[in-house]
Short mmCIF file of C-alpha atoms in Angstrom, two decimals:
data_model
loop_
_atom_site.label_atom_id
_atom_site.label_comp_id
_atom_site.label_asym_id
_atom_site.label_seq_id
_atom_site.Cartn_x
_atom_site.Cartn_y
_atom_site.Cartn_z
CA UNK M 1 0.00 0.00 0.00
CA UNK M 2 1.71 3.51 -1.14
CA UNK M 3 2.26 4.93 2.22
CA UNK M 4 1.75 9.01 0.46
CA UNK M 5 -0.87 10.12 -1.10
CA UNK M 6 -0.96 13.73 -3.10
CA UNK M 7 -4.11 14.81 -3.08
CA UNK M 8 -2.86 18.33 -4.93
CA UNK M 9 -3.04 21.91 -4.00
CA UNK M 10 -0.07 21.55 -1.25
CA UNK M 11 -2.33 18.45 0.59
CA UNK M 12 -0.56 15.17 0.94
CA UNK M 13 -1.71 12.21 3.62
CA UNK M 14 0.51 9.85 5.25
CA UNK M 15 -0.69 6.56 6.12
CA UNK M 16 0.41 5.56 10.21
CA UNK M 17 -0.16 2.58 11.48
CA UNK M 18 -2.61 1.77 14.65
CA UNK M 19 -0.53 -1.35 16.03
CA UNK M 20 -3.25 -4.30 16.96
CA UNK M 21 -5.98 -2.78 15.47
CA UNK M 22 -8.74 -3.62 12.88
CA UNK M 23 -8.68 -0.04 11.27
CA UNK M 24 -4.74 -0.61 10.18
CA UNK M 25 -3.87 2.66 9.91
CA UNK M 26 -4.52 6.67 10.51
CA UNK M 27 -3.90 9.20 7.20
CA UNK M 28 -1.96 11.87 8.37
CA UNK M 29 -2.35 14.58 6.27
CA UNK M 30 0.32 17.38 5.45
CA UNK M 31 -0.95 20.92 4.49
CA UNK M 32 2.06 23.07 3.48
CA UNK M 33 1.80 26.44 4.26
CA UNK M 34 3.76 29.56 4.23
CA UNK M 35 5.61 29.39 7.35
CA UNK M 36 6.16 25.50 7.19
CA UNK M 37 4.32 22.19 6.87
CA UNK M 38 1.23 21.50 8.94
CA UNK M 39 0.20 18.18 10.08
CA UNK M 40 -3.85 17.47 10.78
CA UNK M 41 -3.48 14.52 13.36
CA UNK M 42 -0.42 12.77 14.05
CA UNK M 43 -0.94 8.86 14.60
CA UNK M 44 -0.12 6.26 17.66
CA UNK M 45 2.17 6.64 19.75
CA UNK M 46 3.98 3.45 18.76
CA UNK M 47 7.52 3.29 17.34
CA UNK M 48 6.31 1.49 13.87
CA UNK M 49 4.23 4.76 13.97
CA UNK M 50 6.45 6.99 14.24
CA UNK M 51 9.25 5.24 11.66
CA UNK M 52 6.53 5.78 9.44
CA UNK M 53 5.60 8.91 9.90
CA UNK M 54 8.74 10.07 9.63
CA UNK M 55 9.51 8.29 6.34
CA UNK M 56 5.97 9.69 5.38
CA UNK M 57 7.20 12.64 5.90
CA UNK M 58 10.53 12.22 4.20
CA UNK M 59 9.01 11.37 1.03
CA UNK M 60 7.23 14.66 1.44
CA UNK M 61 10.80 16.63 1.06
CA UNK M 62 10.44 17.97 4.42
CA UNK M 63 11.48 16.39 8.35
CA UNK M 64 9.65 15.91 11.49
CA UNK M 65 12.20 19.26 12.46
CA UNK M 66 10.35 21.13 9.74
CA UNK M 67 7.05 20.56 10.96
CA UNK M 68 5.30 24.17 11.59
CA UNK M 69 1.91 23.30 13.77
CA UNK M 70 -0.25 20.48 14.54
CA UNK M 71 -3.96 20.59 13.88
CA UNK M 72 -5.80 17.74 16.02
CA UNK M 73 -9.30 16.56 14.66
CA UNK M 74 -9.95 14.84 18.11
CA UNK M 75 -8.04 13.64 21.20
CA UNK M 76 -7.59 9.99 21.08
CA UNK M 77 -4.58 7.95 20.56
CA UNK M 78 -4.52 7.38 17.03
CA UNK M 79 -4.73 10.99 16.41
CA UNK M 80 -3.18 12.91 19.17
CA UNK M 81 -0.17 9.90 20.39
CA UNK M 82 2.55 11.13 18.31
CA UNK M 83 1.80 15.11 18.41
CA UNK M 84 4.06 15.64 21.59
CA UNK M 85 7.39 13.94 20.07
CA UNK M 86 6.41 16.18 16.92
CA UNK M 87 6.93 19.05 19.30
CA UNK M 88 10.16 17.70 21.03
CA UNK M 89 11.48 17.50 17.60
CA UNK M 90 10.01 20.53 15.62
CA UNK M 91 9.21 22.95 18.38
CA UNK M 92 5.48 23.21 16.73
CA UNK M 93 3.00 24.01 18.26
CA UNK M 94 -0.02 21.86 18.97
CA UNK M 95 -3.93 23.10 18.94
CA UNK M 96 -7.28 21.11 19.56
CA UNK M 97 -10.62 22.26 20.66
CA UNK M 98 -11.24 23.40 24.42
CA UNK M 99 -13.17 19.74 24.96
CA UNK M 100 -11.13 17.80 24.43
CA UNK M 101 -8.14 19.41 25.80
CA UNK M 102 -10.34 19.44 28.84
CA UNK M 103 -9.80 15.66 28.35
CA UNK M 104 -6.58 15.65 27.80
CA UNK M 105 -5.45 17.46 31.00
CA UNK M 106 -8.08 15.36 33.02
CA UNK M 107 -5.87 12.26 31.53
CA UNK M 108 -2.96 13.66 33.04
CA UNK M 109 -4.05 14.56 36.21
CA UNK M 110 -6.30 11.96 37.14
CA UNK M 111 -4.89 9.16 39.30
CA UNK M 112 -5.17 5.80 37.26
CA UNK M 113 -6.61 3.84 39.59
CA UNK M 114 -9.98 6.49 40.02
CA UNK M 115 -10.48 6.08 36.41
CA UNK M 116 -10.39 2.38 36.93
CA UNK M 117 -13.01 2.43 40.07
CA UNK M 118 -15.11 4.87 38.14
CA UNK M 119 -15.31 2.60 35.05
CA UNK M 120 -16.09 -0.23 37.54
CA UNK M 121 -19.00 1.18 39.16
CA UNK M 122 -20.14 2.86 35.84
CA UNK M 123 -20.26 -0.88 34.15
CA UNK M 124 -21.97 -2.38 36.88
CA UNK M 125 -24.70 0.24 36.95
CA UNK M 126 -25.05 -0.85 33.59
CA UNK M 127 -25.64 -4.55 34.40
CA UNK M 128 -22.87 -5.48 33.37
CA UNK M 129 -22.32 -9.13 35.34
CA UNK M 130 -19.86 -9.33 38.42
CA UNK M 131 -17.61 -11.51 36.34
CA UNK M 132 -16.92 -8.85 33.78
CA UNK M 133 -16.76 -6.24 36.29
CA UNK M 134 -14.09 -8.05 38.32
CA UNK M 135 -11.75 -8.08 35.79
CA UNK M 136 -12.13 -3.82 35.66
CA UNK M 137 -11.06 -3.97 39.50
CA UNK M 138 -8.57 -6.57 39.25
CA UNK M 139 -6.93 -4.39 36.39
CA UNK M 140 -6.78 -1.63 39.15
CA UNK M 141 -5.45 -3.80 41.82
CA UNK M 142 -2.88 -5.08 39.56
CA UNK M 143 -2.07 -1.78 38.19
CA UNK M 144 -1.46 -0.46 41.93
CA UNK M 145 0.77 -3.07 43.27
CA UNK M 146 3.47 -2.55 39.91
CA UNK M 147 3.29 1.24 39.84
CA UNK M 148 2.55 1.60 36.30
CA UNK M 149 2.91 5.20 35.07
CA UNK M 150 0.03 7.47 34.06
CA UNK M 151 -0.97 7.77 30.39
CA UNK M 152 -0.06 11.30 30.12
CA UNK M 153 -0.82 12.67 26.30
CA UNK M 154 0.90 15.74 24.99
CA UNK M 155 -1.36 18.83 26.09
CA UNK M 156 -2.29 21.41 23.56
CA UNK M 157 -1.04 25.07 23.61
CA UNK M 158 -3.61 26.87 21.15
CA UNK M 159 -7.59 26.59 21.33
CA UNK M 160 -9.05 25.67 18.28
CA UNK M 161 -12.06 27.84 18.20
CA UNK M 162 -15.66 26.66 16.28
CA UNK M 163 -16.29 28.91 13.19
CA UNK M 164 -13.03 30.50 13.10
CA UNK M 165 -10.10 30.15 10.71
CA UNK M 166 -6.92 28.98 11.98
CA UNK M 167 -3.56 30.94 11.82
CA UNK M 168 -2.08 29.15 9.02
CA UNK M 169 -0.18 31.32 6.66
CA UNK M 170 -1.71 31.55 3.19
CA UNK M 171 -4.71 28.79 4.09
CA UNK M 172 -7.88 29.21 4.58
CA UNK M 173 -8.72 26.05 7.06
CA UNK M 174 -12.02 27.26 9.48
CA UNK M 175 -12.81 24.80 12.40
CA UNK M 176 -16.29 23.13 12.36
CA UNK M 177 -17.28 22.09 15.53
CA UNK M 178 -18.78 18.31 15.12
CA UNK M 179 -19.17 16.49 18.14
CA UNK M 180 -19.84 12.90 19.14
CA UNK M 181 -17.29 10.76 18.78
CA UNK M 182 -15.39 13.52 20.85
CA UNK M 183 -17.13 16.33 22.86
CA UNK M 184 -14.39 18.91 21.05
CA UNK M 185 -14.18 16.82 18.00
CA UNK M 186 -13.47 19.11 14.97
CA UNK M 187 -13.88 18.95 10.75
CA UNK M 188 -11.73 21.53 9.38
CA UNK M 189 -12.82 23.14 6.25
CA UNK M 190 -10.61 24.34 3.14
CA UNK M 191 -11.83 27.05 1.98
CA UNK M 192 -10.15 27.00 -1.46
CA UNK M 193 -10.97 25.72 -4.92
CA UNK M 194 -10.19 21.97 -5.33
CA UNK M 195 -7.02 21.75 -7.29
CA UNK M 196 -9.11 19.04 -9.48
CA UNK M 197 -12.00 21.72 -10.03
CA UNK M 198 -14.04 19.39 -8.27
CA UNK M 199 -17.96 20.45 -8.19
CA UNK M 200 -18.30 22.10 -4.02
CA UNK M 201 -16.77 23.84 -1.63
CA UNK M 202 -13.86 23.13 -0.99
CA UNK M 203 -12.29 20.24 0.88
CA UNK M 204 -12.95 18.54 4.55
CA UNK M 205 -10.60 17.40 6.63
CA UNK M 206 -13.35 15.10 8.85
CA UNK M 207 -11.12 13.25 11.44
CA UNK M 208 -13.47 10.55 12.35
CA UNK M 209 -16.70 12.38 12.07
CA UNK M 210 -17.23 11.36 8.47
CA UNK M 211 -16.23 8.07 6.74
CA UNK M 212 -16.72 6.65 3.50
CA UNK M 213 -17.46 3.01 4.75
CA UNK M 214 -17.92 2.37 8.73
CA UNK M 215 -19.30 4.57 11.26
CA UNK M 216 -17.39 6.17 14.33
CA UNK M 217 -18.10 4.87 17.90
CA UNK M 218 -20.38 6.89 19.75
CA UNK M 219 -20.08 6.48 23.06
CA UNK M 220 -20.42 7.89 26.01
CA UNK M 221 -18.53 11.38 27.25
CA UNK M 222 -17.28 9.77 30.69
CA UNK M 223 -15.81 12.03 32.89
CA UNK M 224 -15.70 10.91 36.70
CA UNK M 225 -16.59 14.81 37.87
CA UNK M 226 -19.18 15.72 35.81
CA UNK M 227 -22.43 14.02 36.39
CA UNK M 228 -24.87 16.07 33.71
CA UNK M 229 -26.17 13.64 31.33
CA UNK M 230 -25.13 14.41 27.72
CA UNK M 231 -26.69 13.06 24.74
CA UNK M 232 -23.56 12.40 22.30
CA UNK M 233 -25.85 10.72 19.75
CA UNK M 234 -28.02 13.78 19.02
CA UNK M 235 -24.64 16.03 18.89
CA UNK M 236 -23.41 13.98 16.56
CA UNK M 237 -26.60 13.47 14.36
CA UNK M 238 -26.78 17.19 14.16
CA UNK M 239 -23.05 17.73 13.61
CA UNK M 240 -23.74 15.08 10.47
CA UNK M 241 -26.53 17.50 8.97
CA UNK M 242 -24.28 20.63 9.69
CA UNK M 243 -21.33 18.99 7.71
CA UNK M 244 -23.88 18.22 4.83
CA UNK M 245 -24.66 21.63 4.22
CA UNK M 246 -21.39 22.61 3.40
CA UNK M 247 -21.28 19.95 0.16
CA UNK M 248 -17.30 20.02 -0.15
CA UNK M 249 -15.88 18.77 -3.06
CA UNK M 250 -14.15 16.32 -1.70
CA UNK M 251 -13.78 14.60 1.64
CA UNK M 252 -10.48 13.47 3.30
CA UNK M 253 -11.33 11.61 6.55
CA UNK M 254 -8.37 10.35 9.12
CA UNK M 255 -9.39 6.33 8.08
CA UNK M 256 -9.76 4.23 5.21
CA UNK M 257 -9.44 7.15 1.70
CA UNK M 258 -10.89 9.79 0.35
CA UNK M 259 -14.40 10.19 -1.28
CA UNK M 260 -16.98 12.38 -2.87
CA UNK M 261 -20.73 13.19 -2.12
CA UNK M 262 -20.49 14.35 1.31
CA UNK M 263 -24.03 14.66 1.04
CA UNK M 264 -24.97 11.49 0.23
CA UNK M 265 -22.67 10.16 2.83
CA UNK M 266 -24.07 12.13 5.73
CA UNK M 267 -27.81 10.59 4.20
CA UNK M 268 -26.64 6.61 4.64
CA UNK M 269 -25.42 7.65 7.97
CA UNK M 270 -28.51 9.67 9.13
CA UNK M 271 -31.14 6.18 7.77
CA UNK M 272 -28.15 4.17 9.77
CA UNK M 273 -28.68 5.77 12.95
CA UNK M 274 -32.51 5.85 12.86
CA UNK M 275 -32.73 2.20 11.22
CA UNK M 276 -31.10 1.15 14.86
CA UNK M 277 -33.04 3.14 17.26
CA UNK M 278 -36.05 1.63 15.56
CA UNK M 279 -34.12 -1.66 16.12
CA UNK M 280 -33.56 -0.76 19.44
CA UNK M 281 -37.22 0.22 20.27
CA UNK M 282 -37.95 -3.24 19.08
CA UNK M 283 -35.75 -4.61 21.67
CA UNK M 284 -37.10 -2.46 24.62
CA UNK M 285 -41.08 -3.61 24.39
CA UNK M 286 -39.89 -5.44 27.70
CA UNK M 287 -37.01 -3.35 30.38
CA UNK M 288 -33.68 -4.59 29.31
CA UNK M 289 -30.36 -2.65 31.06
CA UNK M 290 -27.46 -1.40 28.90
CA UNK M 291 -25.77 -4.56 28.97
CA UNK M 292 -28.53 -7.08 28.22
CA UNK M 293 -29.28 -4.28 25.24
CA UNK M 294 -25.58 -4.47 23.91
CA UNK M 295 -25.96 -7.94 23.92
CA UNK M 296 -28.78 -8.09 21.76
CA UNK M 297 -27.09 -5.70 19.35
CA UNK M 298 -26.32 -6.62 15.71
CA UNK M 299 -21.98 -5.74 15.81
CA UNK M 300 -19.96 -7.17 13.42
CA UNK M 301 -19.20 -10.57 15.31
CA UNK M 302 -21.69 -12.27 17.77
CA UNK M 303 -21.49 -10.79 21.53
CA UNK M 304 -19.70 -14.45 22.39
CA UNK M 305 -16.66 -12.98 20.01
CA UNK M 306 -16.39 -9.87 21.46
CA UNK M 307 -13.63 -9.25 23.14
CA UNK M 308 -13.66 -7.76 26.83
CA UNK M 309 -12.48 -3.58 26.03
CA UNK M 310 -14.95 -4.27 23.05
CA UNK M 311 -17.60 -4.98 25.24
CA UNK M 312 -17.22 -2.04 27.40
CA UNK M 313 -17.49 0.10 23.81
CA UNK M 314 -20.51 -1.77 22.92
CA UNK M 315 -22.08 -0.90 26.52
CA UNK M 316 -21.35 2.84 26.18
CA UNK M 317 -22.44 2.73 22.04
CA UNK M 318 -25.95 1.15 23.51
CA UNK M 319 -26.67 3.51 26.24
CA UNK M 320 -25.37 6.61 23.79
CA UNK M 321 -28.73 5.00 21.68
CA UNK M 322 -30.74 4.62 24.82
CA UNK M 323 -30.58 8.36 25.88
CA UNK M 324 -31.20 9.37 22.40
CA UNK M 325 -34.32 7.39 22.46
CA UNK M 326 -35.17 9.13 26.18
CA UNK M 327 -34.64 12.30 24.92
CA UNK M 328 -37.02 11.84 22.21
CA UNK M 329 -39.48 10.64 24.17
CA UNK M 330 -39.62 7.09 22.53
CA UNK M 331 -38.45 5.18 25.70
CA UNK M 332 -37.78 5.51 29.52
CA UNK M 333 -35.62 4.64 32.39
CA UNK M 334 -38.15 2.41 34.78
CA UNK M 335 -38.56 3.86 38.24
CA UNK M 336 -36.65 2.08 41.19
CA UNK M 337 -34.51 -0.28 38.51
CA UNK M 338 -31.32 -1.27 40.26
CA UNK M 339 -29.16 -1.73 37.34
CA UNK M 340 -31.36 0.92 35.46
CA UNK M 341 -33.50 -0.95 32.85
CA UNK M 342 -35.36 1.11 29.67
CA UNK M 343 -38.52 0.33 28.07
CA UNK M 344 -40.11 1.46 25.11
CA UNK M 345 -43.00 4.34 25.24
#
């Protein structure tokens, strides 16, 4: 697989692996502008990752020491990993949306083994069963005794600001705020004529927001101090409709390659969504919790195959649907359930 891709006009995308992972690899991509190359996302932090970013960007003419800035669509791993050592090496700086760098300083600051009681209780509220939960509190009690260290992820020194264009020398690249898959997740727009003439407006950088063939993971936006109830489903449905509106040319997402009819893309998602909280409707005629719902979810393996981290996505994807449905006033968390159960209305 050609690791570069020119996609013209002064764009180019890298492919980075994501070691052990079904999505194979991140696309980096490399705006040049006037002060210096720009990166939009930067990959794992893995050193297969960063060999080939590196090389990615070698066959680019330019080194990881030339890099100018780092635009990042969203904060997790396969995106953000590598942005810090792009900073030890470059001195660029790094900017993200107030969210998620929110996140990102709650990562570093949070003690490891809070996050790990906090998932715990949050799974078995779920109903998720004692044997799965155990395994969440072992993990902590493990984690404890060998004094692992923190997961601490480079933190961001400019704000990437919704509607605004970013300070990139002779670009025009303007945030769009989409979240879901991220509470700061961010499309960024550019606003220039497709070096193909293209039919639309320009081009989209959509991190994870937009794909051409899967869907993201929208989960839940856990955070172990806030306890408002968010609906990340609706933000993200909405975001979808927003990024239809502006019909760019052409669409260069951070997985898989890049595509056409944003539009039409942002329509197959929409039917998605509302094909499965029909599904899901179906499923609640009689109280089920979060769990016993993910379990009777169509994923792409049967729940048997899934493995455990999976399951804990699959959990937070189902009760992302659930609140959706609440919020519409389709369904409805029963009184007195202890693991909360929903039924249908």
């Amino acid at each position: 697989m050609t690791q570069v891709t020119d996609h013209g006009g002064g764009v180019r995308s890298i492919r980075v692996p994501i070691p052990d992972n079904p999505l194979g690899t991140t696309l980096v991509h490399l705006v040049d502008t006037d002060l210096g190359p720009v990166l939009i996302d930067t990959g794992w932090d893995d050193p297969a990752s960063w060999d080939a970013l590196a090389a990615g960007l070698t066959a680019c003419g330019v080194s990881v020491a030339e890099v100018h800035g780092v635009v990042i669509t969203h904060h997790h791993p396969d995106h953000h990993g590598l942005s810090g050592k792009v900073r030890e090496a470059s001195g660029a700086w790094i900017a993200m949306h107030a969210l998620d760098t929110a996140i990102v300083r709650r990562t570093r600051e949070n003690r490891p083994d809070r996050w790990f009681s906090y998932m715990a209780d949050k799974l078995a509220s779920s109903g998720a069963p004692e044997e799965h939960v155990a395994l969440l509190r072992e993990a902590r009690t493990a984690r404890l005794s060998t004094g692992l260290p923190a997961f601490a992820p480079a933190l961001p020194d400019r704000e990437i600001v919704p509607g605004e264009l970013l300070d990139l020398a002779g670009r025009r690249l303007r945030a769009i705020w989409t979240p879901g898959h991220t509470p700061g997740h961010v499309c960024l727009h550019l606003e220039e004529a497709h070096p193909a003439a293209l039919p639309g407006n320009g081009r989209l950088f959509s991190g994870d927001h937009l794909l051409p063939r899967i869907t993201p993971h929208i989960g839940l936006y856990e955070d172990p101090d806030d306890a408002t109830v968010a609906d990340p489903l609706g933000d993200y449905l909405d975001a979808l409709e927003r990024v239809g509106r502006l019909n760019p040319a052409e669409v260069l997402p951070a997985h898989q390659h890049a595509f056409t009819d944003a539009p039409g893309r942002v329509r197959e998602l929409l039917a998605h969504h509302e094909e499965r909280l029909t599904g899901l409707l179906a499923l609640l005629s009689t109280p089920l919790t979060s769990w016993q719902l993910a379990e009777r979810m169509e994923w792409n393996r049967p729940w048997d195959q899934i493995p455990f981290t999976s399951r804990n996505i699959a959990v937070s994807e189902a009760e992302a649907h659930v609140r959706r449905l609440v919020k519409l006033g389709r369904a409805e968390a029963v009184t007195g359930s202890d693991p909360v159960t929903y039924v249908a209305l």
